[in-house]
Short mmCIF file of C-alpha atoms and ligand atoms in Angstrom, two decimals:
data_model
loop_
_atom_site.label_atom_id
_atom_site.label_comp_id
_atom_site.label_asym_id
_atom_site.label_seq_id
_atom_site.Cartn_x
_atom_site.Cartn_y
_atom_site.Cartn_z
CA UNK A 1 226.14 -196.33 100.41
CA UNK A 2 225.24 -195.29 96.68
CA UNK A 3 228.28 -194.74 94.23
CA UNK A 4 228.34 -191.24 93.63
CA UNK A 5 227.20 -190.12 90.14
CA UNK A 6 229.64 -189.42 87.56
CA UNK A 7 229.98 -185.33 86.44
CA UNK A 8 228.45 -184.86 82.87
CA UNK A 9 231.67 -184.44 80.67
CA UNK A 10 230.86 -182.36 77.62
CA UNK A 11 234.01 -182.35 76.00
CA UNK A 12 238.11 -182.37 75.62
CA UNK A 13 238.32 -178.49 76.43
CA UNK A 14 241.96 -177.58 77.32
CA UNK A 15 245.23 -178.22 78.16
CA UNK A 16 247.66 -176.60 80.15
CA UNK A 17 251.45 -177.43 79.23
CA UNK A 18 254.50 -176.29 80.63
CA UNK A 19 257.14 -174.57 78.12
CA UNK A 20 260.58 -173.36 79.16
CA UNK A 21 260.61 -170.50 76.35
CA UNK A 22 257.65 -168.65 75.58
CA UNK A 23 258.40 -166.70 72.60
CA UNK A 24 259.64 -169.92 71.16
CA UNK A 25 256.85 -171.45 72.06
CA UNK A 26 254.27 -168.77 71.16
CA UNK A 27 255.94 -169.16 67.83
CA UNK A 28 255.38 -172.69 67.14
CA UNK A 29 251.70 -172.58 68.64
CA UNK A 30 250.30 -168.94 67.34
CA UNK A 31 252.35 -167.98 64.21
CA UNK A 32 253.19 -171.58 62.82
CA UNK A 33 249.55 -173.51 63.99
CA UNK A 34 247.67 -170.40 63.64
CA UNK A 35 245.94 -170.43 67.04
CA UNK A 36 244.87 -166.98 68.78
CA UNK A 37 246.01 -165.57 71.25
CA UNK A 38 243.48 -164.64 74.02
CA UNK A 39 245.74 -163.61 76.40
CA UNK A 40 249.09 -163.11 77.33
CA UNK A 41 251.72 -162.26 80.08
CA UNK A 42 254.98 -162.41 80.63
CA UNK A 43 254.32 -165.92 81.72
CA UNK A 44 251.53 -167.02 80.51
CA UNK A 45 249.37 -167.85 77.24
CA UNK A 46 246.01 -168.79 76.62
CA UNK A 47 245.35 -169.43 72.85
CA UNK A 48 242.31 -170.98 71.14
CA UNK A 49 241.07 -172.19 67.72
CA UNK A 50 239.17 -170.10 64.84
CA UNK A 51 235.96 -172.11 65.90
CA UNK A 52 236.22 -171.79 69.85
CA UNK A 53 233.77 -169.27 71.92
CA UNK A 54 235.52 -169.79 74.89
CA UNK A 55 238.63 -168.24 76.31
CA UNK A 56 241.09 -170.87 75.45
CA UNK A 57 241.92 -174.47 74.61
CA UNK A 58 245.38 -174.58 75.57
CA UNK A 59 247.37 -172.65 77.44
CA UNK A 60 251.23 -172.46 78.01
CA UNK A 61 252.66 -171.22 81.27
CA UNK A 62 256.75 -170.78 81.49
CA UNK A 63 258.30 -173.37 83.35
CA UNK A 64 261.88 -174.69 84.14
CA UNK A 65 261.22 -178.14 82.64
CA UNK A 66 258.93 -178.97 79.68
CA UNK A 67 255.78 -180.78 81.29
CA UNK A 68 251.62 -181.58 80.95
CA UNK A 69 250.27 -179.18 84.21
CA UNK A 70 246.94 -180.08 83.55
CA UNK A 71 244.17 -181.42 80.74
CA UNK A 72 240.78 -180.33 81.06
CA UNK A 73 237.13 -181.16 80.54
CA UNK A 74 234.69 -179.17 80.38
CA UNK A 75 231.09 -180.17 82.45
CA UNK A 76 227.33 -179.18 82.20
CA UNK A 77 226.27 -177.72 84.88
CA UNK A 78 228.35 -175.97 87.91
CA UNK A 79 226.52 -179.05 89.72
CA UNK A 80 228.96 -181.43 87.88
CA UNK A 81 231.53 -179.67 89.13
CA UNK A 82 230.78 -180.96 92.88
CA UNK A 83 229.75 -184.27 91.01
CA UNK A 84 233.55 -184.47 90.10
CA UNK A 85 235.11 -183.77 93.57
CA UNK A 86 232.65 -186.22 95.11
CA UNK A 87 233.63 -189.12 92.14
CA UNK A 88 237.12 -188.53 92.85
CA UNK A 89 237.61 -188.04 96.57
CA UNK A 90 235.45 -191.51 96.60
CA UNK A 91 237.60 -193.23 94.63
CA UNK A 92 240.88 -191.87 97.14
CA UNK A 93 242.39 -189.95 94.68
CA UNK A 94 244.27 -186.49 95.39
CA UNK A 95 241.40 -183.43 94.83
CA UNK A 96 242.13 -180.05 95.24
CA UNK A 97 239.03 -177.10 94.73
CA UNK A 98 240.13 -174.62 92.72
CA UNK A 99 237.84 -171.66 93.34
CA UNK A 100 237.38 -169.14 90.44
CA UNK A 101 240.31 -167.11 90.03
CA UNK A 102 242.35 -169.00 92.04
CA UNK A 103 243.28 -171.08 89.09
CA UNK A 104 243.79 -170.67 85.46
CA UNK A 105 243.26 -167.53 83.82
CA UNK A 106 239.15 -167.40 82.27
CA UNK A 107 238.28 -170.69 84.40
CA UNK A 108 235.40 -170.20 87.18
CA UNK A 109 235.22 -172.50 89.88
CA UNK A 110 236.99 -176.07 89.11
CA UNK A 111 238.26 -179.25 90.53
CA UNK A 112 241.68 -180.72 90.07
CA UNK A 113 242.53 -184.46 90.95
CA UNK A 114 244.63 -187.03 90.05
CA UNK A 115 242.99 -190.19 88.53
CA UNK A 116 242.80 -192.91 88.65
CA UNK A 117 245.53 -193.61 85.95
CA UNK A 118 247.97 -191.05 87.54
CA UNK A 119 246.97 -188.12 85.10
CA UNK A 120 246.04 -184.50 86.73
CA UNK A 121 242.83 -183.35 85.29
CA UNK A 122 240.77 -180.54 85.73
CA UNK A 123 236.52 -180.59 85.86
CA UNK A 124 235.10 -177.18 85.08
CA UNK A 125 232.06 -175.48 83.75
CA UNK A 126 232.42 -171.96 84.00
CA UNK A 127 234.78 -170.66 81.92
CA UNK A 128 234.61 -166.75 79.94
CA UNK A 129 232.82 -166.76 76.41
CA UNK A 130 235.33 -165.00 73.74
CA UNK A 131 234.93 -162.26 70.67
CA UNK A 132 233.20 -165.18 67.66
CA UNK A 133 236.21 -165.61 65.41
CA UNK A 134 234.38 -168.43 63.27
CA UNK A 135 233.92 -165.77 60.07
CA UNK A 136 237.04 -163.44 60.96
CA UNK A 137 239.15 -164.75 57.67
CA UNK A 138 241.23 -162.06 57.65
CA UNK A 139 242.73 -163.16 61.07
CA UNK A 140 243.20 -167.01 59.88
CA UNK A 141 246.71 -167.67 60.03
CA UNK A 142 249.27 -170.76 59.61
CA UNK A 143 247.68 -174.28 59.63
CA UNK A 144 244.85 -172.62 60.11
CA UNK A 145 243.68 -174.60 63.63
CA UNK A 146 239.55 -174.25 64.41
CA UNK A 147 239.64 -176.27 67.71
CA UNK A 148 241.45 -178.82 70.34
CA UNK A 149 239.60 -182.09 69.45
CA UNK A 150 241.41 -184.59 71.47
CA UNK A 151 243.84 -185.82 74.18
CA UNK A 152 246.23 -189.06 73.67
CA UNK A 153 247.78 -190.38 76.81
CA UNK A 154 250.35 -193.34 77.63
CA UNK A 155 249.32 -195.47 80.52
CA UNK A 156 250.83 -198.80 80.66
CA UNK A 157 247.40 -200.31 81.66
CA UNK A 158 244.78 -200.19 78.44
CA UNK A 159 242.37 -201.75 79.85
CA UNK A 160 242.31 -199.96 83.42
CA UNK A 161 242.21 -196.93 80.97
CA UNK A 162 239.15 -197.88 79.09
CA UNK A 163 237.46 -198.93 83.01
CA UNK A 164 238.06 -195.53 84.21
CA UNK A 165 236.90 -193.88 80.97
CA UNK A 166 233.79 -196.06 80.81
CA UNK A 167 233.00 -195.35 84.48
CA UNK A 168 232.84 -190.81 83.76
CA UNK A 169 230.00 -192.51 80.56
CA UNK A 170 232.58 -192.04 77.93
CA UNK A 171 232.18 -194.00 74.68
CA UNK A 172 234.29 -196.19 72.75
CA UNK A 173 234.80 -195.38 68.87
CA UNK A 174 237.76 -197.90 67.89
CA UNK A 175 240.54 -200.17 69.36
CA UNK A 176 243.43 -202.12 68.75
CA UNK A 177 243.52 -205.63 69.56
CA UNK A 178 245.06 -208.94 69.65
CA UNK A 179 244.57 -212.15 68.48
CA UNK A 180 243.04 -212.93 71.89
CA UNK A 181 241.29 -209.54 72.00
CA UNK A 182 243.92 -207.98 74.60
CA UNK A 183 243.40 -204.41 74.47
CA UNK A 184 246.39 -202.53 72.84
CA UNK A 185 244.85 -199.19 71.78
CA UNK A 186 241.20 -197.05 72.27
CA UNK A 187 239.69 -194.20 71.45
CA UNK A 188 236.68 -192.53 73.73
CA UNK A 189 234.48 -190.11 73.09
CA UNK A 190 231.77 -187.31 74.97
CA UNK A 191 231.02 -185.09 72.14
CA UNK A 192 229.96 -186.79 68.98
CA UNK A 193 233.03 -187.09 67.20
CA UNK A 194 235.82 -190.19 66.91
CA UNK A 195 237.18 -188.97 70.30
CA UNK A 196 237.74 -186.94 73.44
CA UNK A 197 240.85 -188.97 74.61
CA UNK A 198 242.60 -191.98 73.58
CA UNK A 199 245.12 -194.35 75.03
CA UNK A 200 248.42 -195.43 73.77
CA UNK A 201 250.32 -198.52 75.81
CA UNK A 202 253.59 -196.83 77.07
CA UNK A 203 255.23 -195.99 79.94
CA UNK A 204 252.72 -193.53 81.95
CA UNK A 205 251.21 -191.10 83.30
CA UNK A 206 252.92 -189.25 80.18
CA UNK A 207 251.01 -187.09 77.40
CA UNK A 208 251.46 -188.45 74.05
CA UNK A 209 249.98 -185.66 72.28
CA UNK A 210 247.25 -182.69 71.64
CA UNK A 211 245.04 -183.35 69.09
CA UNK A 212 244.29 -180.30 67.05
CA UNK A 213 241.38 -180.29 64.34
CA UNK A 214 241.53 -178.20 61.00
CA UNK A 215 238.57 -178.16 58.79
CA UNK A 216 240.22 -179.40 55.50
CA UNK A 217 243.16 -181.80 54.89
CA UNK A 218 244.99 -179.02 52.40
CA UNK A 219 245.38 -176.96 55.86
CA UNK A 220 247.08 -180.16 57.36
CA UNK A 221 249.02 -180.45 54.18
CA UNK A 222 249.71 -176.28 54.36
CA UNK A 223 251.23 -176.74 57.70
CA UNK A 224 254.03 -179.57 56.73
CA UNK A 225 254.86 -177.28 53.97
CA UNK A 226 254.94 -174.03 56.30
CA UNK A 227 257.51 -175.88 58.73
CA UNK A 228 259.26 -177.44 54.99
CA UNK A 229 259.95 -173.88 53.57
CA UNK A 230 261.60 -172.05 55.96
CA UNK A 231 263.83 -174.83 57.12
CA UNK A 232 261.78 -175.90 60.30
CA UNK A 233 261.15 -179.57 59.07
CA UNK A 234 262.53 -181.12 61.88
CA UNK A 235 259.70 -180.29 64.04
CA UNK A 236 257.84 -182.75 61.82
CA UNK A 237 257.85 -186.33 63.23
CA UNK A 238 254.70 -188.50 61.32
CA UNK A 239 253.07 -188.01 57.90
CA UNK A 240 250.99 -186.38 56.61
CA UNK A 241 249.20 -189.49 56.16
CA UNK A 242 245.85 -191.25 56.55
CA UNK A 243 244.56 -193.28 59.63
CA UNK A 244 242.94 -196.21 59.98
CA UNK A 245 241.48 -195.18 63.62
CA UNK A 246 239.03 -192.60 63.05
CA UNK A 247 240.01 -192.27 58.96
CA UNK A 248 241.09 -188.78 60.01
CA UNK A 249 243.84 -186.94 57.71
CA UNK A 250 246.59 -186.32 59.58
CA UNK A 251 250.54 -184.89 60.60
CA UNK A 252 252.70 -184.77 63.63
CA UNK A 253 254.60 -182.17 64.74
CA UNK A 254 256.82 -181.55 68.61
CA UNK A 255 257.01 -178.24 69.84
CA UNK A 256 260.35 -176.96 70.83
CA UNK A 257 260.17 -178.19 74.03
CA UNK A 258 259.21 -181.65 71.94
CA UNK A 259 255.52 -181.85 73.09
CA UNK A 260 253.93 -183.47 70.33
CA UNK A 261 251.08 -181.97 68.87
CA UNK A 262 248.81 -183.70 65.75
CA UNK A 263 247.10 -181.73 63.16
CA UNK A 264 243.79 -183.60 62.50
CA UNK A 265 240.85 -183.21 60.16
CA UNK A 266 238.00 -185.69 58.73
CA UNK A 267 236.95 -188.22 61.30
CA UNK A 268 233.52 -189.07 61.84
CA UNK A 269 229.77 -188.64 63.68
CA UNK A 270 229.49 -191.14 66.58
CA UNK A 271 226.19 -189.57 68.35
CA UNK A 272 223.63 -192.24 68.35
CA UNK A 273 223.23 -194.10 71.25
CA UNK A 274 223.62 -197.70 69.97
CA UNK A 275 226.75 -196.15 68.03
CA UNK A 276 229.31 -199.42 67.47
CA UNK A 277 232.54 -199.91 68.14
CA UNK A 278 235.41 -200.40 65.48
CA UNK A 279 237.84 -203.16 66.04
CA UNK A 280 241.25 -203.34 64.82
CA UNK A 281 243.63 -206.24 64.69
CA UNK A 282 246.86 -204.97 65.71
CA UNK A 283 248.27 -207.22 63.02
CA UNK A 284 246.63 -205.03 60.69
CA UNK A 285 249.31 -202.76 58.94
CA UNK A 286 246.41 -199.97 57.75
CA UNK A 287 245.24 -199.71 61.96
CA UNK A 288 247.75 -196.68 62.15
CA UNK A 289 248.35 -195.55 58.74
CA UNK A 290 245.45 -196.41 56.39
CA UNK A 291 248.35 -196.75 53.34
CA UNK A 292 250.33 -199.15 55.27
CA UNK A 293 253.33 -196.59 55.86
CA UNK A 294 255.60 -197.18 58.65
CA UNK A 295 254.97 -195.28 62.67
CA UNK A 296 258.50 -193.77 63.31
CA UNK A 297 260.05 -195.26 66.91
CA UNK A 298 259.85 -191.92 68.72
CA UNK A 299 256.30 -192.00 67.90
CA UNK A 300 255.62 -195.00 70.38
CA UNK A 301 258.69 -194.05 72.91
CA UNK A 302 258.67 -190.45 73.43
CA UNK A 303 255.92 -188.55 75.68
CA UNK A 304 255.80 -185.44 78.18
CA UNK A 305 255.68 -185.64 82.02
CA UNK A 306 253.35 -185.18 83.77
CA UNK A 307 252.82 -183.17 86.87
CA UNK A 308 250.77 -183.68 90.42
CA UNK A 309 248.64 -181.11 92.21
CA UNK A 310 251.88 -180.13 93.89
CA UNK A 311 253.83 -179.27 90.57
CA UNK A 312 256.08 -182.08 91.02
CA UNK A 313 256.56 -184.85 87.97
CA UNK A 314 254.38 -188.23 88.26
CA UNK A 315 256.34 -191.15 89.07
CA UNK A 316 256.05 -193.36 85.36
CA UNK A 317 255.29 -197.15 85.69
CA UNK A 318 256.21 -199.55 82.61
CA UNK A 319 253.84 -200.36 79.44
CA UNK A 320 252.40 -204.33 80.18
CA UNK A 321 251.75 -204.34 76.67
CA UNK A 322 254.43 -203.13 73.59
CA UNK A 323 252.63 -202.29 70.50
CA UNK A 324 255.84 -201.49 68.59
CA UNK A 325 257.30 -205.01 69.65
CA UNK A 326 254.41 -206.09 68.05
CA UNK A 327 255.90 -207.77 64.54
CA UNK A 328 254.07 -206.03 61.49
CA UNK A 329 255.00 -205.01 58.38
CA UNK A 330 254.29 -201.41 58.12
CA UNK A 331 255.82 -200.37 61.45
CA UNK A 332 259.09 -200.97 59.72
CA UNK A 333 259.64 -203.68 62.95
CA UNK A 334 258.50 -207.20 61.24
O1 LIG B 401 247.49 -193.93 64.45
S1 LIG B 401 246.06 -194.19 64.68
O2 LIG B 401 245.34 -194.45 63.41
O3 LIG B 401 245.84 -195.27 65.59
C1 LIG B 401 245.38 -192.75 65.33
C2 LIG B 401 244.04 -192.45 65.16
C3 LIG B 401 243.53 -191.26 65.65
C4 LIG B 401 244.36 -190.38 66.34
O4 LIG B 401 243.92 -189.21 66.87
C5 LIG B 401 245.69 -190.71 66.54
O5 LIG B 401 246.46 -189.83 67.23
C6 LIG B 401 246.21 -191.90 66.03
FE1 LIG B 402 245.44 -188.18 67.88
#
């Protein structure tokens, strides 16, 4: 019996978190990030980027506990979506159909599972097209945020990550690696860019963050001093700084419910098909931060839950590897 063929994954296209307070939430995401809001209930938002023609890249639902619902990808053809349930339910994993709308507000028909890494993801094509806001500078707002570029996840298993990836034809832009070439870190890509998800070794299934793309590093730079000026600068938790990985410009930021979202702009084309990959040392104190300055503790510890096709959280297994054990001089640990 063939292997059934992977679905064509386009892109990182949305994620669905869980927020316990919406206003405070809508807040942080719309007013302070500058994201749009498409549409909106009394428990629900879907918000997108200045550059996105679809109806959303992330949406918040309220919730009684802060969590990850969902992340999405986005597919070819309604064919893929089939393509998906087949991969899946031939691997054994949980699928569930999600018929157009029965699911997320602006989605068609979909597929949820659980994969294999214990993450809930959600294969779609069909999703509605939305008013072009690419030239509509009199509605840009905050830091100013054009699109969702990527997810980061923790799974304690990098190299079971980078298997799975590999298997749905991702890429693979840049690692982190030992001495002995033991996978600490990658970064995987569909569209052309550094990345469509990456992998950091922690505890997991948990999300470590959204990745958020502006077109210029002063917007990055705008945003830490939007939070700095009326007394918000706690939400900030890394940078602004340069990477190594992907040489994008870059800050963190956790939402009030402490989901932690990064600000991103300036990586790199990876489209051709014999495009290498970038490997890092994980002794190398510029892998993280290109200027050697330190990655804060809660930055490798802290993550969201995640949640099964049932609602209920993911049981979290142990990291085999620990990058921030790891003795270097930048992290502030050697
Ligand atoms: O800190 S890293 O340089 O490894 C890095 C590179 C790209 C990212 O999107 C990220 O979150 C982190
Ligand atoms: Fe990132």
């Amino acid at each position: 019996m063939t292997a059934p063929t992977a679905p064509d994954v386009i892109r990182s296209a949305y994620a669905q978190l869980v927020v316990t307070d919406l206003p405070r939430a809508r807040w942080f995401w719309a007013d302070m990030l500058g994201f749009h809001v498409q549409y909106e209930d009394r428990d629900t938002l879907c918000l997108r980027g200045s550059d996105e023609l679809t109806h959303h890249s992330l949406v918040l639902r309220r919730g009684a506990e802060a969590a990850l619902d969902h992340i999405a990808y986005r597919v070819r053809t309604p064919e893929d979506v089939d393509r998906a349930e087949a991969f899946f339910t031939r691997l054994g994993r949980p699928v569930r159909r999600v018929p157009a709308g029965q699911g997320t507000k602006g989605i068609g028909d979909a597929v949820r599972v659980v994969d294999p890494l214990g993450f809930p993801v959600e294969f779609f094509h069909d999703i509605e097209r939305a008013e072009r806001l690419i030239q509509r500078y009199d509605l840009r707002h905050g830091a100013e945020i054009a699109r969702l570029d990527h997810f980061n996840i923790c799974t304690p298993d990098i190299p079971a990550a980078y298997a799975h990836y590999r298997s749905l034809g991702f890429g693979c832009s840049e690692t982190i690696e030992g001495d002995e070439h033991e996978l600490y870190a990658a970064w995987m890509y569909r569209k052309q860019t550094v990345h469509d998800v990456a992998f950091t070794g922690g505890a997991g299934p948990r999300l470590h963050h959204l990745g958020v793309a502006t077109h210029e590093s002063h917007q990055v730079l705008r945003c830490a001093d939007l939070f700095g000026s009326i007394r918000k600068e706690h939400h900030i938790e890394r940078g602004p700084g340069r990477h190594g990985v992907s040489n994008a410009f870059y800050l963190y930021l956790r939402d009030p419910d402490g989901h932690r979202v990064e600000v991103y702009t300036s990586d790199y084309y990876t489209g051709d098909p014999d495009h290498e990959t970038y490997r890092w040392n994980v002794h190398d104190d510029r892998r993280r931060d290109f200027w050697g300055n330190a990655v804060i503790e809660s930055w490798y510890k802290e993550a969201t839950p995640v949640l099964g096709l049932d609602g209920t959280p993911q049981p979290v297994m142990d990291s085999l590897l620990d990058e921030s054990a790891v003795q270097v001089g930048a992290d502030g640990l050697g």
